[in-house]
Coordinates of C-alpha atoms in Angstrom, one line a residue:
X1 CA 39.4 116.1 42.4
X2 CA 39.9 114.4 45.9
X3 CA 37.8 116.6 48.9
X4 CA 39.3 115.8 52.1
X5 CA 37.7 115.1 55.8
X6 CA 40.4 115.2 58.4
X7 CA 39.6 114.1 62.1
X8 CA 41.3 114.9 65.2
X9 CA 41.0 114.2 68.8
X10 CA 41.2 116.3 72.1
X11 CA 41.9 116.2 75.4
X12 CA 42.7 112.7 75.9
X13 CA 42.9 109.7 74.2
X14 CA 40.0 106.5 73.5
X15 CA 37.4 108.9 72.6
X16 CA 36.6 107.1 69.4
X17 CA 38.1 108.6 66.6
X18 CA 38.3 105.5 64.9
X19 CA 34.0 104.6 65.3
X20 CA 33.8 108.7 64.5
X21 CA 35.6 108.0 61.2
X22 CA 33.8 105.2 60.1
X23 CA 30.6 105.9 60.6
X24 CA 31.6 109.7 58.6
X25 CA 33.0 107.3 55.7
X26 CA 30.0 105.0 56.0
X27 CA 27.0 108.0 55.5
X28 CA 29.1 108.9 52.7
X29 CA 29.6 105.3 51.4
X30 CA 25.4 105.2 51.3
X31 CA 25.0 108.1 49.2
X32 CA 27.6 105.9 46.7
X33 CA 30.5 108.8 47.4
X34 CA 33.9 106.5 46.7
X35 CA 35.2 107.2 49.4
X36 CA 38.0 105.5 51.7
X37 CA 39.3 106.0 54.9
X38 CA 43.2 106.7 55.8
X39 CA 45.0 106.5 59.6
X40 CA 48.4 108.4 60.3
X41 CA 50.1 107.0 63.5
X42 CA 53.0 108.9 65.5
X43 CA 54.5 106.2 66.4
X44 CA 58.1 105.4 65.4
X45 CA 57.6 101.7 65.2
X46 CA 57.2 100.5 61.4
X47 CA 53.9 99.1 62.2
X48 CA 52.3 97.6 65.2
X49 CA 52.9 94.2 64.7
X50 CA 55.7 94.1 67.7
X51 CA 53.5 96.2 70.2
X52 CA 52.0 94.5 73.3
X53 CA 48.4 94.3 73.2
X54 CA 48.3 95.7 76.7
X55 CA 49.5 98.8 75.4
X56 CA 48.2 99.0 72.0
X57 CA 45.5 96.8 71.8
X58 CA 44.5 94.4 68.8
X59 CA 46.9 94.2 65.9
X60 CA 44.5 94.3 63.3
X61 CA 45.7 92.0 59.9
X62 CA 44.9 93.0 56.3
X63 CA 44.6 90.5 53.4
X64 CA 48.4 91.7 52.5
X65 CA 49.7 90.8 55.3
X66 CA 50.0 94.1 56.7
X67 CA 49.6 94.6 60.7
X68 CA 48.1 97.9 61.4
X69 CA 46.0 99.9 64.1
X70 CA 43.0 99.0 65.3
X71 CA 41.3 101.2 63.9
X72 CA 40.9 99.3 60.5
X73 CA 38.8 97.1 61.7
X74 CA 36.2 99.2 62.5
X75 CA 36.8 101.0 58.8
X76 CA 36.3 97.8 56.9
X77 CA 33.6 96.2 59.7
X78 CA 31.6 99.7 59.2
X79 CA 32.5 99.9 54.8
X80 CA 32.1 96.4 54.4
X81 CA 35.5 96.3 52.2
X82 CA 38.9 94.9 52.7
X83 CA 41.7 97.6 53.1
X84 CA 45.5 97.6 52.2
X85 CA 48.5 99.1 53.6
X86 CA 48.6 102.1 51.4
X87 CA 46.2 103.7 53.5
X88 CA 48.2 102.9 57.1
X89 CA 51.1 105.8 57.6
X90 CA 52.8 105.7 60.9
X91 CA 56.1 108.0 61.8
X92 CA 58.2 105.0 61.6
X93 CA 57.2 104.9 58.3
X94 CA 57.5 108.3 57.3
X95 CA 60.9 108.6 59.3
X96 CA 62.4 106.1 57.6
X97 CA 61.4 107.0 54.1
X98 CA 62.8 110.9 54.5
X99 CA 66.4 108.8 56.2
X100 CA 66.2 106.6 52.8
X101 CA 65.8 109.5 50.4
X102 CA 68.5 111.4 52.3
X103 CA 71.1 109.0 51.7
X104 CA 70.6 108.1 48.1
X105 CA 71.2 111.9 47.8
X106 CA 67.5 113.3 46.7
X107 CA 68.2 116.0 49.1
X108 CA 71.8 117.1 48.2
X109 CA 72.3 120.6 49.2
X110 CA 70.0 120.8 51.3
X111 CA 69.1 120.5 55.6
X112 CA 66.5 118.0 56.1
X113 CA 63.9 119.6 58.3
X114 CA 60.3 119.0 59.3
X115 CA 59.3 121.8 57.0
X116 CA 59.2 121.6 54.4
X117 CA 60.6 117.9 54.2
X118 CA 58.7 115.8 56.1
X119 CA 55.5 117.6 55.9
X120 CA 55.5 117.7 51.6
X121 CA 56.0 113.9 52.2
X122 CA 53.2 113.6 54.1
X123 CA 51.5 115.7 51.7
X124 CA 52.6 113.5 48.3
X125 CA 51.5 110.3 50.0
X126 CA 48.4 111.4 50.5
X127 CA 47.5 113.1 47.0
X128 CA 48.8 109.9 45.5
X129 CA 46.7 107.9 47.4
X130 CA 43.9 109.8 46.5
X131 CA 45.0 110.1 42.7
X132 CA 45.3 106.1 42.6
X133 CA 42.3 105.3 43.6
X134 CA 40.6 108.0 42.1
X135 CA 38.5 108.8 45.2
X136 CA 35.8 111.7 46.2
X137 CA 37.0 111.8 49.6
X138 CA 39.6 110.5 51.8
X139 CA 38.7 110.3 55.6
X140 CA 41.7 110.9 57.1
X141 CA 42.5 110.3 61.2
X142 CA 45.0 111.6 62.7
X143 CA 46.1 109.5 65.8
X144 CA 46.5 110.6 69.3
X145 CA 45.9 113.4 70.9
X146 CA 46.3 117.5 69.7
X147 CA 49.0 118.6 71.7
X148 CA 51.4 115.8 71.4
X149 CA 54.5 116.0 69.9
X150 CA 54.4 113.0 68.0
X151 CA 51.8 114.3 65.7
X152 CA 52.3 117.9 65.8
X153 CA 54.1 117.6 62.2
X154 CA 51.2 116.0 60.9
X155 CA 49.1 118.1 61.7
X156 CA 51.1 120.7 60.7
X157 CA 50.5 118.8 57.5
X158 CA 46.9 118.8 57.1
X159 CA 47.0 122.8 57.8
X160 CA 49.2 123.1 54.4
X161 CA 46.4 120.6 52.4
X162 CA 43.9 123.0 53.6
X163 CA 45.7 125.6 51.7
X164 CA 45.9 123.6 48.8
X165 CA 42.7 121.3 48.8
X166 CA 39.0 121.3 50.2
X167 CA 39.5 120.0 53.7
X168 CA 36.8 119.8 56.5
X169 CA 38.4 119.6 60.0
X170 CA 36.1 117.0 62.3
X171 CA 37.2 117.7 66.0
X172 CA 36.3 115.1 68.8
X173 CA 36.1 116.6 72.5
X174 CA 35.2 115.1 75.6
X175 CA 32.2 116.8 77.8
X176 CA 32.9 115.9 80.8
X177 CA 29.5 115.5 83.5
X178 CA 30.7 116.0 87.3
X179 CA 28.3 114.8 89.5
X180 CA 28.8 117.2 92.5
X181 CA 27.8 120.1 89.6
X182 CA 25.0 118.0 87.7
X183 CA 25.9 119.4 83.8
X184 CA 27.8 119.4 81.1
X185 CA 31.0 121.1 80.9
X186 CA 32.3 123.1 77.8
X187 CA 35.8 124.8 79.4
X188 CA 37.9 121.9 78.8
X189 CA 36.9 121.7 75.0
X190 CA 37.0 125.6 74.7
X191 CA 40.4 125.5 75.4
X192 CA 41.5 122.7 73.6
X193 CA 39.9 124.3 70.6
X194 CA 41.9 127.8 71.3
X195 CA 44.8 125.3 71.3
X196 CA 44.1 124.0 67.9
X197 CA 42.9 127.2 66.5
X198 CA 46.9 128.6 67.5
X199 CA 47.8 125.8 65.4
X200 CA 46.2 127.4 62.5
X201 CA 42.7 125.1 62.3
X202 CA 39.6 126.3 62.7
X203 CA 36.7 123.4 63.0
X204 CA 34.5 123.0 60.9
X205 CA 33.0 120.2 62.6
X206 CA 32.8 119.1 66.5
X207 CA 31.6 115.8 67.8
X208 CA 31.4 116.1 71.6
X209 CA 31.5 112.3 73.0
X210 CA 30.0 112.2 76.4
X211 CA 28.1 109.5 78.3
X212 CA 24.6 111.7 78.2
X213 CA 23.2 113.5 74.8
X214 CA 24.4 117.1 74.8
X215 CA 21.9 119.8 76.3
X216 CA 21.2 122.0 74.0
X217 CA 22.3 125.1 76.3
X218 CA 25.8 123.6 76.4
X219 CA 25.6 122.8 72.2
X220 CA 24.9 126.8 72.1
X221 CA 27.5 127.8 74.5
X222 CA 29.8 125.4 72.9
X223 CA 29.1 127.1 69.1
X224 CA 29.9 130.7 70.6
X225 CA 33.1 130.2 72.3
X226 CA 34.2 127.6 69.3
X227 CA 33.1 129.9 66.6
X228 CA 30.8 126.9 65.0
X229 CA 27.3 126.5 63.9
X230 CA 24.9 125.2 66.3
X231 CA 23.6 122.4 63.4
X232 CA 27.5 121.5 63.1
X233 CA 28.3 120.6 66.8
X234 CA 27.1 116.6 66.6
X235 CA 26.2 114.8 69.5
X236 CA 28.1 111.3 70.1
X237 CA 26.7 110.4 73.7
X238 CA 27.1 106.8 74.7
X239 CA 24.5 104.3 72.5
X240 CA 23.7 100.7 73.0
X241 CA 25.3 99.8 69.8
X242 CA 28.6 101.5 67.8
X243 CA 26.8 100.7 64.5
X244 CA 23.9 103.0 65.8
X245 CA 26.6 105.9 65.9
X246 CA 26.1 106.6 61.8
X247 CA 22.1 106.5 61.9
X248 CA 22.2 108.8 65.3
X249 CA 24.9 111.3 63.0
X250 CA 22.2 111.1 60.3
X251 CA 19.1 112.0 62.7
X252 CA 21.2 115.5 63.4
X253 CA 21.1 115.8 59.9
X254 CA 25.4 115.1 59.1
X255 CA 24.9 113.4 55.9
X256 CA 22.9 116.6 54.0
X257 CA 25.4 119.5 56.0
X258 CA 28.3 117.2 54.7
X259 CA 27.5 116.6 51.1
X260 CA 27.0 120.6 51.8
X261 CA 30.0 121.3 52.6
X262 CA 31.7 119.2 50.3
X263 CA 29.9 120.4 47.2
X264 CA 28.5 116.7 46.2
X265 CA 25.7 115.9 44.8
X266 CA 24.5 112.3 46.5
X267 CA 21.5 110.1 46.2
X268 CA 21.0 108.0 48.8
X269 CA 20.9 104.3 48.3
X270 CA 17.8 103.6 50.6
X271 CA 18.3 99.6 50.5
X272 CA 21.9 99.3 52.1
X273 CA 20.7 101.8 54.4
X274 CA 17.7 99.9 55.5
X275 CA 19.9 96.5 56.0
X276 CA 21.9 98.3 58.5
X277 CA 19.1 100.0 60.5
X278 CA 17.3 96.1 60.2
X279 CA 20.2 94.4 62.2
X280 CA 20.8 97.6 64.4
X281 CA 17.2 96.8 65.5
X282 CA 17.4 93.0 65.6
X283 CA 20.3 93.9 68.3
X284 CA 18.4 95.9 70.2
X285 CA 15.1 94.1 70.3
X286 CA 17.0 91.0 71.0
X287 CA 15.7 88.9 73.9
X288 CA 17.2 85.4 74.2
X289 CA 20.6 85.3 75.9
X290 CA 23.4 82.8 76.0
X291 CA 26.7 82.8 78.3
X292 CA 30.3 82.9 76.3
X293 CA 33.5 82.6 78.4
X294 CA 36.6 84.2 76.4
X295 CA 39.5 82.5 78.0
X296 CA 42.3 84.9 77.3
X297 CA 46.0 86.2 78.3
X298 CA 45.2 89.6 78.4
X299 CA 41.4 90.0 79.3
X300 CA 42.2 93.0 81.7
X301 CA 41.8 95.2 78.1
X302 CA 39.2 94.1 76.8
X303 CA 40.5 96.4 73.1
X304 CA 42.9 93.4 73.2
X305 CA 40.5 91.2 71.7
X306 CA 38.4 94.1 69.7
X307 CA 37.5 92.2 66.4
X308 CA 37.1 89.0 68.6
X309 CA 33.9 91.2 70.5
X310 CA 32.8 92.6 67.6
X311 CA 32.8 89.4 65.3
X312 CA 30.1 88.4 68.7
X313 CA 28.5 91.0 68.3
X314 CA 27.9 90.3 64.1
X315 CA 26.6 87.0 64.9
X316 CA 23.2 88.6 67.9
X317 CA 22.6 90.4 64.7
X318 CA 22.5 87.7 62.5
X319 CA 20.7 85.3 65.0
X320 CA 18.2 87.9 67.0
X321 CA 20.4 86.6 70.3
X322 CA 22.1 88.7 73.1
X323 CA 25.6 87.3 74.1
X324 CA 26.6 87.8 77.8
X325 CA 30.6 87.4 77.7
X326 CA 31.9 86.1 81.1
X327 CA 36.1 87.7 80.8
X328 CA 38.1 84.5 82.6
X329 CA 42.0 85.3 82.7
X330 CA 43.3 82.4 82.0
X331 CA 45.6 82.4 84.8
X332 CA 43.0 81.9 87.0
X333 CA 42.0 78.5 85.5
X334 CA 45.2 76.7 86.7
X335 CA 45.1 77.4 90.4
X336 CA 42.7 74.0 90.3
X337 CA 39.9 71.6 89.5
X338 CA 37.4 73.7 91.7
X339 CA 38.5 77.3 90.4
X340 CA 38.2 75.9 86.9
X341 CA 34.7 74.4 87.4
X342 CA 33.0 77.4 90.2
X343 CA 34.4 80.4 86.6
X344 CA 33.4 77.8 83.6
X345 CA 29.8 76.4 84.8
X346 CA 26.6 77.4 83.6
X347 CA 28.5 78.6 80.4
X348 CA 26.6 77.7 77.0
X349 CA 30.0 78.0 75.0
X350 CA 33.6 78.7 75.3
X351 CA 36.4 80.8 73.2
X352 CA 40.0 80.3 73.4
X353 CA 41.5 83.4 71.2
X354 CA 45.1 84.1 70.6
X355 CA 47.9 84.8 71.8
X356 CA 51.9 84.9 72.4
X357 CA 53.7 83.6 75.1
X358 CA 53.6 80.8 78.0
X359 CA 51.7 82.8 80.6
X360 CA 48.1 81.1 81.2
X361 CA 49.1 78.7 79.0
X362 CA 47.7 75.8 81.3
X363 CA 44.8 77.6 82.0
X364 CA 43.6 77.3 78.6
X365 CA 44.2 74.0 78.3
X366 CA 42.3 73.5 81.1
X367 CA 39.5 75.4 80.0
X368 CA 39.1 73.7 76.3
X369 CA 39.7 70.0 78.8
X370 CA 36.6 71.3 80.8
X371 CA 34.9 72.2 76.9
X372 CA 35.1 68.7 76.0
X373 CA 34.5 66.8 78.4
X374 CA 31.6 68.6 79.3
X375 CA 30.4 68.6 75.9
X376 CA 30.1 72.7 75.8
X377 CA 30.4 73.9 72.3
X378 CA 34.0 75.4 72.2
X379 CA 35.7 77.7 69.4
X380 CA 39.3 77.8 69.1
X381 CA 41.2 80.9 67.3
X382 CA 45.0 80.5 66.3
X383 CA 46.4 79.6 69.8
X384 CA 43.3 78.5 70.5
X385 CA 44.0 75.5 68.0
X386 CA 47.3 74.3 69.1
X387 CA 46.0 74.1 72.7
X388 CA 42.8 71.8 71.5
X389 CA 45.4 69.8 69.8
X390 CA 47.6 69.7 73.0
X391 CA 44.9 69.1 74.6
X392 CA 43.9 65.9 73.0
X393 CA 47.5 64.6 72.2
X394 CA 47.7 65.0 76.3
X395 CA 44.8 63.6 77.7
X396 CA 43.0 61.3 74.7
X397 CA 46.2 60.1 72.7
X398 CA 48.0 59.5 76.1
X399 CA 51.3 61.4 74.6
X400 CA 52.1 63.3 78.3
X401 CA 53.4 66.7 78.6
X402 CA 52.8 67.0 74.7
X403 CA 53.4 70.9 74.2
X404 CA 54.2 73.6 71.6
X405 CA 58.0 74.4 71.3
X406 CA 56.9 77.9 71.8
X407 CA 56.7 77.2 75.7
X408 CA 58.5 74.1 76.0
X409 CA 61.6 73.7 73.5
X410 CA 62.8 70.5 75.1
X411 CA 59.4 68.5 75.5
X412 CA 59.2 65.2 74.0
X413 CA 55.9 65.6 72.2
X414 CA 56.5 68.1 69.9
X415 CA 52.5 68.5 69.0
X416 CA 52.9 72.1 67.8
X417 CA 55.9 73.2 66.2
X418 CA 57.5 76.9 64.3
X419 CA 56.9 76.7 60.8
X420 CA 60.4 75.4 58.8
X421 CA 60.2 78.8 57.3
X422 CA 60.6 80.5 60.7
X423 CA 63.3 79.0 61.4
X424 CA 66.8 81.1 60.4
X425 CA 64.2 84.4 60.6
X426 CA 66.0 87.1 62.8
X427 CA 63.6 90.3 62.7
X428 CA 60.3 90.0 64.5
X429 CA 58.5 92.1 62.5
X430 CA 56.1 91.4 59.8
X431 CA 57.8 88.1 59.6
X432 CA 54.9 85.9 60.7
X433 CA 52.5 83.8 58.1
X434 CA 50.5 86.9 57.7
X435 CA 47.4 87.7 55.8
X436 CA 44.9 86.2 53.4
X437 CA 45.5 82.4 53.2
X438 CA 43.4 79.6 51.3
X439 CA 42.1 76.6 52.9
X440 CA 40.6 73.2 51.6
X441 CA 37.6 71.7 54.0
X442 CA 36.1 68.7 54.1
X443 CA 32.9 67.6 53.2
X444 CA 30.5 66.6 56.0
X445 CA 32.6 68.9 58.7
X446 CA 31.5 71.4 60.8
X447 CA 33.9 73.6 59.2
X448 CA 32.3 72.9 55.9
X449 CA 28.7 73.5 57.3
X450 CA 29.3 76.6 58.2
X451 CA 31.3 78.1 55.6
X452 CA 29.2 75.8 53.2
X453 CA 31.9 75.4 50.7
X454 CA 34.7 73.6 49.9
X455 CA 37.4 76.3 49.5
X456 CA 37.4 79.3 51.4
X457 CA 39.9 82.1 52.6
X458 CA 40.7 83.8 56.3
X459 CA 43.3 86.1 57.4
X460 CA 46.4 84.8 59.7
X461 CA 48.9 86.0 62.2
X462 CA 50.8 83.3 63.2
X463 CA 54.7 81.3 63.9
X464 CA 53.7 78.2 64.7
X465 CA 51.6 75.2 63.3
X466 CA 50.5 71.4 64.6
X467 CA 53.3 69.4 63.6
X468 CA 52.3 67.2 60.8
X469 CA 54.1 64.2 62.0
X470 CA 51.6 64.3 64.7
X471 CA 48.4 64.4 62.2
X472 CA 48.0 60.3 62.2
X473 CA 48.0 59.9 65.8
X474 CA 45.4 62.3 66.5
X475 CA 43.2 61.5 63.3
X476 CA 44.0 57.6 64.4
X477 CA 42.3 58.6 68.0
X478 CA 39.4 60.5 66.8
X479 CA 40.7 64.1 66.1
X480 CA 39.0 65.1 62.8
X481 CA 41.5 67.5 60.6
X482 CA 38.9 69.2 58.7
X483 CA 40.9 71.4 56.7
X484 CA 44.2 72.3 55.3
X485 CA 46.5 74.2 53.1
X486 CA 45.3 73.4 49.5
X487 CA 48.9 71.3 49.5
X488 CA 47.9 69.3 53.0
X489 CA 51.1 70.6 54.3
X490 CA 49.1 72.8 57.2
X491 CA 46.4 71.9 59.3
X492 CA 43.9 74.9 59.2
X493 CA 40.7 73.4 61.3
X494 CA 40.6 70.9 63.5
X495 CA 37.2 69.4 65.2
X496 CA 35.9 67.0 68.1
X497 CA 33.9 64.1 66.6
X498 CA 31.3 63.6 69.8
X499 CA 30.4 67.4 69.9
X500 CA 30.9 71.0 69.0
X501 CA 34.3 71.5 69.3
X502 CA 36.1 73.6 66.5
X503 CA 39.1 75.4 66.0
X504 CA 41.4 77.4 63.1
X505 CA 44.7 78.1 62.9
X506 CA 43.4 81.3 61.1
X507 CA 41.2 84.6 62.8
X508 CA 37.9 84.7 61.2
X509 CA 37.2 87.7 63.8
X510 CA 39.4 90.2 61.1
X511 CA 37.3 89.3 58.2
X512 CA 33.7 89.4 59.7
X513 CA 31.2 92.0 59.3
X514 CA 28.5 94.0 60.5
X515 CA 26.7 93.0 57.4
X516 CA 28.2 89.8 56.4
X517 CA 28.7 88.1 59.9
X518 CA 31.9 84.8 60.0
X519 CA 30.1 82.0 59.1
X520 CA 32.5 80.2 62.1
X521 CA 31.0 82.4 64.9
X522 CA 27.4 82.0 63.7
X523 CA 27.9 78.3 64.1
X524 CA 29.2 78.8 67.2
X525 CA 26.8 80.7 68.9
X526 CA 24.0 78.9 67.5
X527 CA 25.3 75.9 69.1
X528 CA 25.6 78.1 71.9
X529 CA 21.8 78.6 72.1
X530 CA 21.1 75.2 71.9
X531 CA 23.2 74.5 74.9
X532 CA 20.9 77.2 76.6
X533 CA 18.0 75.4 75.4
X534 CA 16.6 78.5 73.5
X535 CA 16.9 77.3 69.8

């Protein structure tokens, strides 16, 4: 029978209930529980895929297509597995599955209510879930923030799976450290507790975040006014590294007062363990350093680009390198020649990720012009190949003002171009080419070197595509196409000849892992480090 861990957040949001999650689901994971991870969102959008990344942050894609919270990506970075959409719920969702049983009549007689409607939905998913995949225990975060209204009903939810099922409640509080006082304060979480306690849950665990470790006075002050054990308050203070957070949890000794709690008898499987604690110390004992400049549209939120940072942050841990990213907005790069040349010198390598829209469109372009001409080794990511074949039909194939129809409908060069299947689509959500996708490379490429194999698979998020009656002009001045749709119809990866320049239609960040780094950025930044002269 399923056991249940259900997290919840205080006082205000971006504590990390999503790394807190993880890292519970990965201790668990080592001591070869099958267990998965599950996210409820109160939001009455469908899914994220229509929210602006400057209010959301990254749109995370699944290898079925589905575009989901964040949060995922730290699930299957930390559990090393891909995830599916049975294990996203958002209130869209949920809203609009009560609305459909209501008018095909399931609910004749009856006024739909929260309770006991909405919550016994929220209820069956979740026991089916957990009865399809036959799983110890189901890690499930609840988004936002107790209090809100949006996930009140949820909530509401888990207290009635208490009643029925073995459910640990995790809270996550803040501690917050005023200087003018010099320690750790505990009001803010007592009463947010007392607020959550009125809700009818008691804690059973709480994980105080805070930039300092928690004094132990405060842990014991904390216990009596919470009604918790000392040994189950964990500390979460600021670390060098999130994939630090599990191994810190273990050191208080979480993984033996879980399997307590839960009534599971685990042995520990010693030698995934020590592969994670190996590249959490090749991280930290890191000592050569390269410069990466992410030319972005939204660089001002940096969660924007979450799996882009982290997918870096796989590869120091590969390579025994630290990466020092340099944020340029790429706004900034079309003011001029000079602006462009004082933000992008001294750089070792450059990344153009993606994004929607004509808004520092130029700037990019500018930016991947500076890449090759300057020979720096340059990485494109979805948008970031469409501009490096802009790019080159511009200024090598001669074709001027060559464009995408996404920011110029009427230019004569149509370089890139929407997909024939986009055309006559009216809703905006999950309509894109989304997902996992195969692609063909070829042999002696760059691509091929670094995937080291001729057929290979990445996730995608994308309307448009280079326009394929554009292929033999850019081929016929040098551009090599290095990989396709297994049909040829779509160009996948594109490359410079003369150096490292490489780009994909797909995101490589969404699939890489702590563990099992993208081949793509490895190549990249050891290219990188030769710029720097330190390979």
């Amino acid at each position: 029978m399923t056991k249940y861990i259900v997290v919840l957040g205080t006082l205000l949001s971006g504590l990390g209930k999503g790394l807190i999650t993880s890292s519970i689901a990965r201790i668990l994971k080592w001591y070869n529980v099958n267990v998965m991870p599950f996210k409820f969102d109160g939001y009455l959008n469908y899914d994220c895929g229509t929210m602006n990344p400057y209010r959301h942050g990254e749109v995370f894609v699944l290898d079925d297509g589905s575009e989901v919270d964040m949060d995922f990506g730290n699930y299957e970075r930390f559990l090393n597995i891909n995830m599916n959409k049975d294990f996203s719920l958002t209130g869209g969702k949920l809203f609009k599955d009560i609305i459909e049983k209501e008018r095909r009549g399931e609910f004749l007689g009856e006024d739909v209510q929260v309770i006991p409607h909405l919550v016994n939905e929220i209820l069956a998913k979740i026991k089916n879930i957990s009865n399809k995949y036959n799983l110890d225990v189901l890690v499930i975060e609840v988004g936002g923030t107790v209090g809100d209204l949006e996930n009140s009903y949820f909530i509401e939810a888990m207290r009635h799976l208490a009643l029925e099922e073995k459910v640990i409640f995790f809270v996550v509080t803040y501690l917050p450290k005023l200087r003018v006082v010099g320690e750790q304060k505990t009001k803010p979480a007592q009463l947010a507790i007392k607020a959550l306690m009125q809700m009818g849950i008691r804690p059973d665990f709480i994980v105080t975040r805070s930039e300092e470790e928690i004094e132990p006075n405060i842990k014991k002050k904390l216990a009596l006014f919470s009604n918790v054990k000392d040994d189950h308050i964990i500390d979460d203070h600021d670390l060098d590294t999130i994939y630090a957070i599990p191994l810190h949890f273990m050191e208080q000794g979480l993984d033996n007062l879980l399997l307590n709690e839960l009534d599971i008898k685990g042995e520990i499987n010693n030698e995934e363990l020590k592969k994670w604690q190996e590249r959490v110390e090749r991280l930290r004992n890191a000592k050569k350093r390269v410069s990466i400049a992410i030319v972005g549209k939204y660089t001002k939120l940096h969660d924007s680009y979450a799996s882009l940072i982290e997918a870096i942050h796989h590869a120091e841990a590969e390579l025994g390198i630290i990466v020092d990213i340099k944020w340029v907005e790429s706004e900034e790069l079309e003011i001029n020649n000079d602006r462009v040349k004082e933000l992008l010198n001294g750089i070792h390598g450059i990344i153009v990720p993606g994004g929607f829209g004509k808004r520092g469109i130029e700037g990019m372009i500018n930016a991947i012009e500076f890449a090759r001409t300057n020979k720096i080794p340059y990485l494109g990511l979805c948008l970031g190949l469409q501009l490096m074949s802009i790019e080159y039909a511009r200024n090598v194939c001669n074709l001027e003002g060559a464009n995408s129809t996404e920011f110029d409908p009427n230019t004569k060069y149509k370089v890139v171009d929407l997909l024939p299947e986009q055309l006559n689509v009216i809703y905006k959500g999950g309509t894109m080419r989304l997902g996992l996708w195969d692609s063909k490379l070829k042999i002696n490429t760059k691509a091929y070197e670094s995937y080291k194999k001729e057929i290979i698979q990445e996730r995608h998020r994308h309307r448009y595509e280079v326009n394929n009656e554009y292929r033999e002009i850019l081929e016929n001045n040098g551009l090599i196409i290095s990989g396709t749709t297994l049909d040829n119809k779509l160009v996948e990866f594109i490359e410079w000849s003369n150096s490292f320049g490489i780009a994909t239609q797909a995101h490589p960040e969404l699939k890489s892992r702590f563990l099992e780094p993208s081949p793509l950025f490895v190549s990249f930044i050891k290219e990188a480090a030769k710029q720097a002269s330190i390979l």
